[in-house]
PDB file of C-alpha atoms in Angstrom:
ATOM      1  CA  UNK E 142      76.000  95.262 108.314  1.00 72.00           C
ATOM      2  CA  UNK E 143      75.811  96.564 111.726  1.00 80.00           C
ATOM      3  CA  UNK E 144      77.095  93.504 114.459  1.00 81.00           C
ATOM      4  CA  UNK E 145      75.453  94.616 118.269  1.00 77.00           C
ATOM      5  CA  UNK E 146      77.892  93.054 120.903  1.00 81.00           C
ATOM      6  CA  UNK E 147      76.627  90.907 123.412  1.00 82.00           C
ATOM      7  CA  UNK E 148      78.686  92.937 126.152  1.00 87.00           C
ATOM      8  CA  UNK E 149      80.925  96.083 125.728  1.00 87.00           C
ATOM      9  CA  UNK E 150      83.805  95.341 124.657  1.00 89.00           C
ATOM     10  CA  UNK E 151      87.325  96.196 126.477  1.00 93.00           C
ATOM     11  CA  UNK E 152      89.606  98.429 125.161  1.00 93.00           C
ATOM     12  CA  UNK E 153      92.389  98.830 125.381  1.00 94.00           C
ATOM     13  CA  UNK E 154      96.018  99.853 123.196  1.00 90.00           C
ATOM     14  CA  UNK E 155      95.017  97.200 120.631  1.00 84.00           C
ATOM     15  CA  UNK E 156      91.654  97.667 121.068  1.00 86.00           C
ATOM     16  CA  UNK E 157      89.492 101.327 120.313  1.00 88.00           C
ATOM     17  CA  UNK E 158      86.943 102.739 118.919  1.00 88.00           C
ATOM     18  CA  UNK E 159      86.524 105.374 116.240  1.00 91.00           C
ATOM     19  CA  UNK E 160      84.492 107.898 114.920  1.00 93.00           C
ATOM     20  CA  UNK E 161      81.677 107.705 112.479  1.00 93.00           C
ATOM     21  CA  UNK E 162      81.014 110.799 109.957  1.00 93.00           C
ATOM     22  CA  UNK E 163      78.716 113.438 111.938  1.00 90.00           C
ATOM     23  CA  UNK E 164      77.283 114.277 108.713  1.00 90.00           C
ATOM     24  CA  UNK E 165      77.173 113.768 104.958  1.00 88.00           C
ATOM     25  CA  UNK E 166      79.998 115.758 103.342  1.00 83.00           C
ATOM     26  CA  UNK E 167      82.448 115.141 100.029  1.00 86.00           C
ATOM     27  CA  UNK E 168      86.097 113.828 100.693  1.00 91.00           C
ATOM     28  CA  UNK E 169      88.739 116.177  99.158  1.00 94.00           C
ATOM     29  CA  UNK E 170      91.137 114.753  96.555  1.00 95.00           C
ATOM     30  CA  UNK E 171      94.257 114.286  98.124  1.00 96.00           C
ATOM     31  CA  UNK E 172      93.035 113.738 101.612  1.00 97.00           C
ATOM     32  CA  UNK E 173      95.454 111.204 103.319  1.00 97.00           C
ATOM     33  CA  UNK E 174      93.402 107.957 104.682  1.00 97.00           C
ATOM     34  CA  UNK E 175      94.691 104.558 105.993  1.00 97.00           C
ATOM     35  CA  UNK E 176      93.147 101.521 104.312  1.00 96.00           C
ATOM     36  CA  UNK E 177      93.125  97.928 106.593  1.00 95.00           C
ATOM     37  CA  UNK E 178      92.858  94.888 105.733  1.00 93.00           C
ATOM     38  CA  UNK E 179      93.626  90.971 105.650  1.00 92.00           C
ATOM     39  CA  UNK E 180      94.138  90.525 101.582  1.00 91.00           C
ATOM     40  CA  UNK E 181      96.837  89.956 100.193  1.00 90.00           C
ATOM     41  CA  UNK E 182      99.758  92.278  98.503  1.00 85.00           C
ATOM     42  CA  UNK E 183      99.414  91.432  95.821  1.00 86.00           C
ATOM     43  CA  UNK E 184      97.109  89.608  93.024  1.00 86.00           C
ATOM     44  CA  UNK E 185      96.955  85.811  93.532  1.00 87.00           C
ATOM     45  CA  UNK E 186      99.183  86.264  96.766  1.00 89.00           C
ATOM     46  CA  UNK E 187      98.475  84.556  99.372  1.00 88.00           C
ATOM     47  CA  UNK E 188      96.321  85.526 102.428  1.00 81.00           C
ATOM     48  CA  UNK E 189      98.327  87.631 105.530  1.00 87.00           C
ATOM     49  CA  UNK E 190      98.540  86.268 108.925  1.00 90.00           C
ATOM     50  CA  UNK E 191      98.648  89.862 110.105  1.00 90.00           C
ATOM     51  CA  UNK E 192      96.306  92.988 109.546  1.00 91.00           C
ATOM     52  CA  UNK E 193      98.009  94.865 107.189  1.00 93.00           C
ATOM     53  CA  UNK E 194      97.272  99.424 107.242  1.00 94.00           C
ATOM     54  CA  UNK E 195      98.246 100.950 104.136  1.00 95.00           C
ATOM     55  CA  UNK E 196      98.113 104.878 103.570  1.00 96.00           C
ATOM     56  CA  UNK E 197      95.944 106.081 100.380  1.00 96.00           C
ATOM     57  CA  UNK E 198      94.876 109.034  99.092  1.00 96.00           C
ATOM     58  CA  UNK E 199      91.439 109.940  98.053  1.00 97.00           C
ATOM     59  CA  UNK E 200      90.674 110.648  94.095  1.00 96.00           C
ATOM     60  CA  UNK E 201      88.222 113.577  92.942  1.00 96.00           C
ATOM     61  CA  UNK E 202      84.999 111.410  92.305  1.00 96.00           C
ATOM     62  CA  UNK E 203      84.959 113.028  88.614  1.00 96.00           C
ATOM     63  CA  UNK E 204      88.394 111.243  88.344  1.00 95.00           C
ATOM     64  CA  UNK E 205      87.302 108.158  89.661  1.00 96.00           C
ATOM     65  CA  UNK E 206      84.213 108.196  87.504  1.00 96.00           C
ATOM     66  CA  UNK E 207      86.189 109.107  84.177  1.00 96.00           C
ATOM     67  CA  UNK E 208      88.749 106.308  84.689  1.00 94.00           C
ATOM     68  CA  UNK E 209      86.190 103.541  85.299  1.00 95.00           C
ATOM     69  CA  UNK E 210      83.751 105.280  82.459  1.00 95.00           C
ATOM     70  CA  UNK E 211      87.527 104.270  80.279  1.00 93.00           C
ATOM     71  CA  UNK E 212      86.864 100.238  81.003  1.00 92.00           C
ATOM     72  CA  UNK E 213      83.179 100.720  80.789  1.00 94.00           C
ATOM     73  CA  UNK E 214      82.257 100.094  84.122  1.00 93.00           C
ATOM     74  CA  UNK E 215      79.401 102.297  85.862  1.00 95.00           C
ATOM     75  CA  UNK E 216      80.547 102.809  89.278  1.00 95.00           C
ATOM     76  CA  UNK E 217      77.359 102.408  92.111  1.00 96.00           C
ATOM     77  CA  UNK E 218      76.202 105.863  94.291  1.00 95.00           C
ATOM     78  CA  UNK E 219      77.449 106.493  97.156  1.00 96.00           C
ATOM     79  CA  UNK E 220      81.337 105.513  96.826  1.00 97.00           C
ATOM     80  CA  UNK E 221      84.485 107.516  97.898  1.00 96.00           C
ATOM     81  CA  UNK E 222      87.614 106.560  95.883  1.00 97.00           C
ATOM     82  CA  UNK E 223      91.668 106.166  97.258  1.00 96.00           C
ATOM     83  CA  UNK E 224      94.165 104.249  96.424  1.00 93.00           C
ATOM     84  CA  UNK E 225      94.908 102.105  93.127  1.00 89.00           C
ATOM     85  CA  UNK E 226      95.212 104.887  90.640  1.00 85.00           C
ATOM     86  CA  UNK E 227      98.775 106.453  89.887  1.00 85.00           C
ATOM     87  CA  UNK E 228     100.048 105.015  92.837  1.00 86.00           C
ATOM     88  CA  UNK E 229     101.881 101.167  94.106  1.00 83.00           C
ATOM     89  CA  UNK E 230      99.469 101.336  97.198  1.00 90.00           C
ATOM     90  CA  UNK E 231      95.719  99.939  97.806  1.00 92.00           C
ATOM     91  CA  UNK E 232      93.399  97.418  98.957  1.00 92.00           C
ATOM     92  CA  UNK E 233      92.564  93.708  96.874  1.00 90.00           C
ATOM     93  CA  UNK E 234      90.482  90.698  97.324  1.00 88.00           C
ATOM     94  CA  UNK E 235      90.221  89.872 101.055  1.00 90.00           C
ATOM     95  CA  UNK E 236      90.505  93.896 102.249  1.00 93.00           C
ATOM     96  CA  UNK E 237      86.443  93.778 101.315  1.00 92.00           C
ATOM     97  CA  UNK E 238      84.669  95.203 104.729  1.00 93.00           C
ATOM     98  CA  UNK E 239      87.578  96.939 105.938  1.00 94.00           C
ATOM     99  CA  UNK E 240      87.742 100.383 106.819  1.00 96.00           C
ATOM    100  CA  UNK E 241      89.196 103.246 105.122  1.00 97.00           C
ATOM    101  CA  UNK E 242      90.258 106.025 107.695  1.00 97.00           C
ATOM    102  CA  UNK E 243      90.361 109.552 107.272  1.00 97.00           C
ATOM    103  CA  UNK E 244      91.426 112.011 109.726  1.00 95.00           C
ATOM    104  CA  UNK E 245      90.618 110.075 112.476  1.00 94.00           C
ATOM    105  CA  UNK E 246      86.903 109.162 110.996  1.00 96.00           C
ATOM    106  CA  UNK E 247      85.787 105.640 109.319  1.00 96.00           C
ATOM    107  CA  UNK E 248      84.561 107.361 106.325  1.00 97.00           C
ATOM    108  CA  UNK E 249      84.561 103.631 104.056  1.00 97.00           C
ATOM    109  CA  UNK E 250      84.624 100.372 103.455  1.00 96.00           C
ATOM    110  CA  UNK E 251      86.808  98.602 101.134  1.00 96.00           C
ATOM    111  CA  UNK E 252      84.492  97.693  98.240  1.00 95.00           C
ATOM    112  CA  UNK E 253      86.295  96.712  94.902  1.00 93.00           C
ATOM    113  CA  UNK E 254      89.183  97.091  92.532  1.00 89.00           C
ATOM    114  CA  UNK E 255      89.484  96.318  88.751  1.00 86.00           C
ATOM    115  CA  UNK E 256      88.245  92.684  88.424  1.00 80.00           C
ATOM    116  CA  UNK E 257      90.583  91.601  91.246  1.00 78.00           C
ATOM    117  CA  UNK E 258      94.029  92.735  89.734  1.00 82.00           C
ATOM    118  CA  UNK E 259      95.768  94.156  92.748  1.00 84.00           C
ATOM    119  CA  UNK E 260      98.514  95.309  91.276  1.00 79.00           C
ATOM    120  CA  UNK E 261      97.211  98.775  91.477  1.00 69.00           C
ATOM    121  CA  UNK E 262      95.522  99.376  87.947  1.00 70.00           C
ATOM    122  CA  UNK E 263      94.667 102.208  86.005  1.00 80.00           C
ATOM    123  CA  UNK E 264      91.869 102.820  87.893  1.00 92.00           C
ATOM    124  CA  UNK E 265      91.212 103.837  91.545  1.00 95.00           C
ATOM    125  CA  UNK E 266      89.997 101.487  94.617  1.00 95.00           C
ATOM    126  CA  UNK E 267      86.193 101.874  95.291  1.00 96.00           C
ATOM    127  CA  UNK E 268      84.872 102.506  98.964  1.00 97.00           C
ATOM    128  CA  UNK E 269      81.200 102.360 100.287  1.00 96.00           C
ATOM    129  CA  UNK E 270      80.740 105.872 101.365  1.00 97.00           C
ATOM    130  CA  UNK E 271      80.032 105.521 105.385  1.00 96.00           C
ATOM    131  CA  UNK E 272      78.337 109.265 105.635  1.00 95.00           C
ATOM    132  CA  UNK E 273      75.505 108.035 103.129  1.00 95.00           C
ATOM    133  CA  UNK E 274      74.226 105.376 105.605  1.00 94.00           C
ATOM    134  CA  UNK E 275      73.879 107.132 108.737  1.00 93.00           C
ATOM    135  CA  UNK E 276      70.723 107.588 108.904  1.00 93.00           C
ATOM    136  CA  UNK E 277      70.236 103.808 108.555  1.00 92.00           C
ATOM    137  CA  UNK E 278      73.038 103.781 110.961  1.00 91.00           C
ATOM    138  CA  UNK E 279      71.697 105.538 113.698  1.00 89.00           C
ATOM    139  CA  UNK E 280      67.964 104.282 112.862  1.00 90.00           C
ATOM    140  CA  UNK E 281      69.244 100.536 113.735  1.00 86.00           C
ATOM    141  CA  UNK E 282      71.231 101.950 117.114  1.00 84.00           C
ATOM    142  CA  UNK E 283      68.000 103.144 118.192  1.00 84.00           C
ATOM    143  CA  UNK E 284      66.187 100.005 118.025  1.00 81.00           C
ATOM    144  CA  UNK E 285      66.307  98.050 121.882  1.00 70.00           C
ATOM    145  CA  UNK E 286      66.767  94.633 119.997  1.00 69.00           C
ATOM    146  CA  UNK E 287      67.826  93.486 116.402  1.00 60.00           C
TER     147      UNK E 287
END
């Protein structure tokens, strides 16, 4: 979903924009990102009163693939991976729509986990891959009205 302000908005130290992928290109395993969201910590925890950022790192899509193929789950196209997988850090229920951040780019958006366990499974978080919807993207900032 795309959401076209009534007005520009102000910005300010709390409030910014940032940067969309210029183009469609592959995330490299181990790239550091930052994750945001409002979900909980942890699975069945309860919902945070404050934005919480938590740094990820992106997982080699063969990886990602391979470790969902091992609970026989098909992931979608066009996903990135980060987080969840060998690690105590990542997104769960209530992240969904947030951004995942990677050198200075929104290159996601927090999509799933493993069946809403949190507690950072066997298998990595899944992202919508931003750079696959630009032309969408830039077909609906075109248009004069929605």
């Amino acid at each position: 979903m795309l959401l076209k302000l009534s007005r520009k908005a102000k910005f300010s130290k709390s409030v910014t924009k940032i940067r969309l992928p210029n183009k469609d290109k592959v995330l490299k395993p181990n790239t550091k990102c930052l994750a945001a969201g409002w979900g909980p910590t942890k699975t069945g925890g309860p919902i945070v009163d404050n934005l919480h950022v938590v740094d990820v790192e992106a997982i080699d899509l063969k990886v990602c693939q391979e470790q969902w193929d091992s609970v026989n789950f098909k992931l979608p196209a066009n996903v990135i991976c980060a987080g969840g997988y060998n690690t105590n850090k990542g997104t769960c229920q209530g992240d969904s729509g947030g951004p995942l951040v990677c050198n200075g780019e929104a290159v996601g958006i927090v999509s799933f986990n493993m069946w809403g366990n949190c507690d950072y499974p066997n298998v990595p978080n899944v992202y919508t891959q931003i750079s696959k919807f630009l032309p969408w993207i830039k077909n609906v900032i075109k248009k004069k009205s929605c």
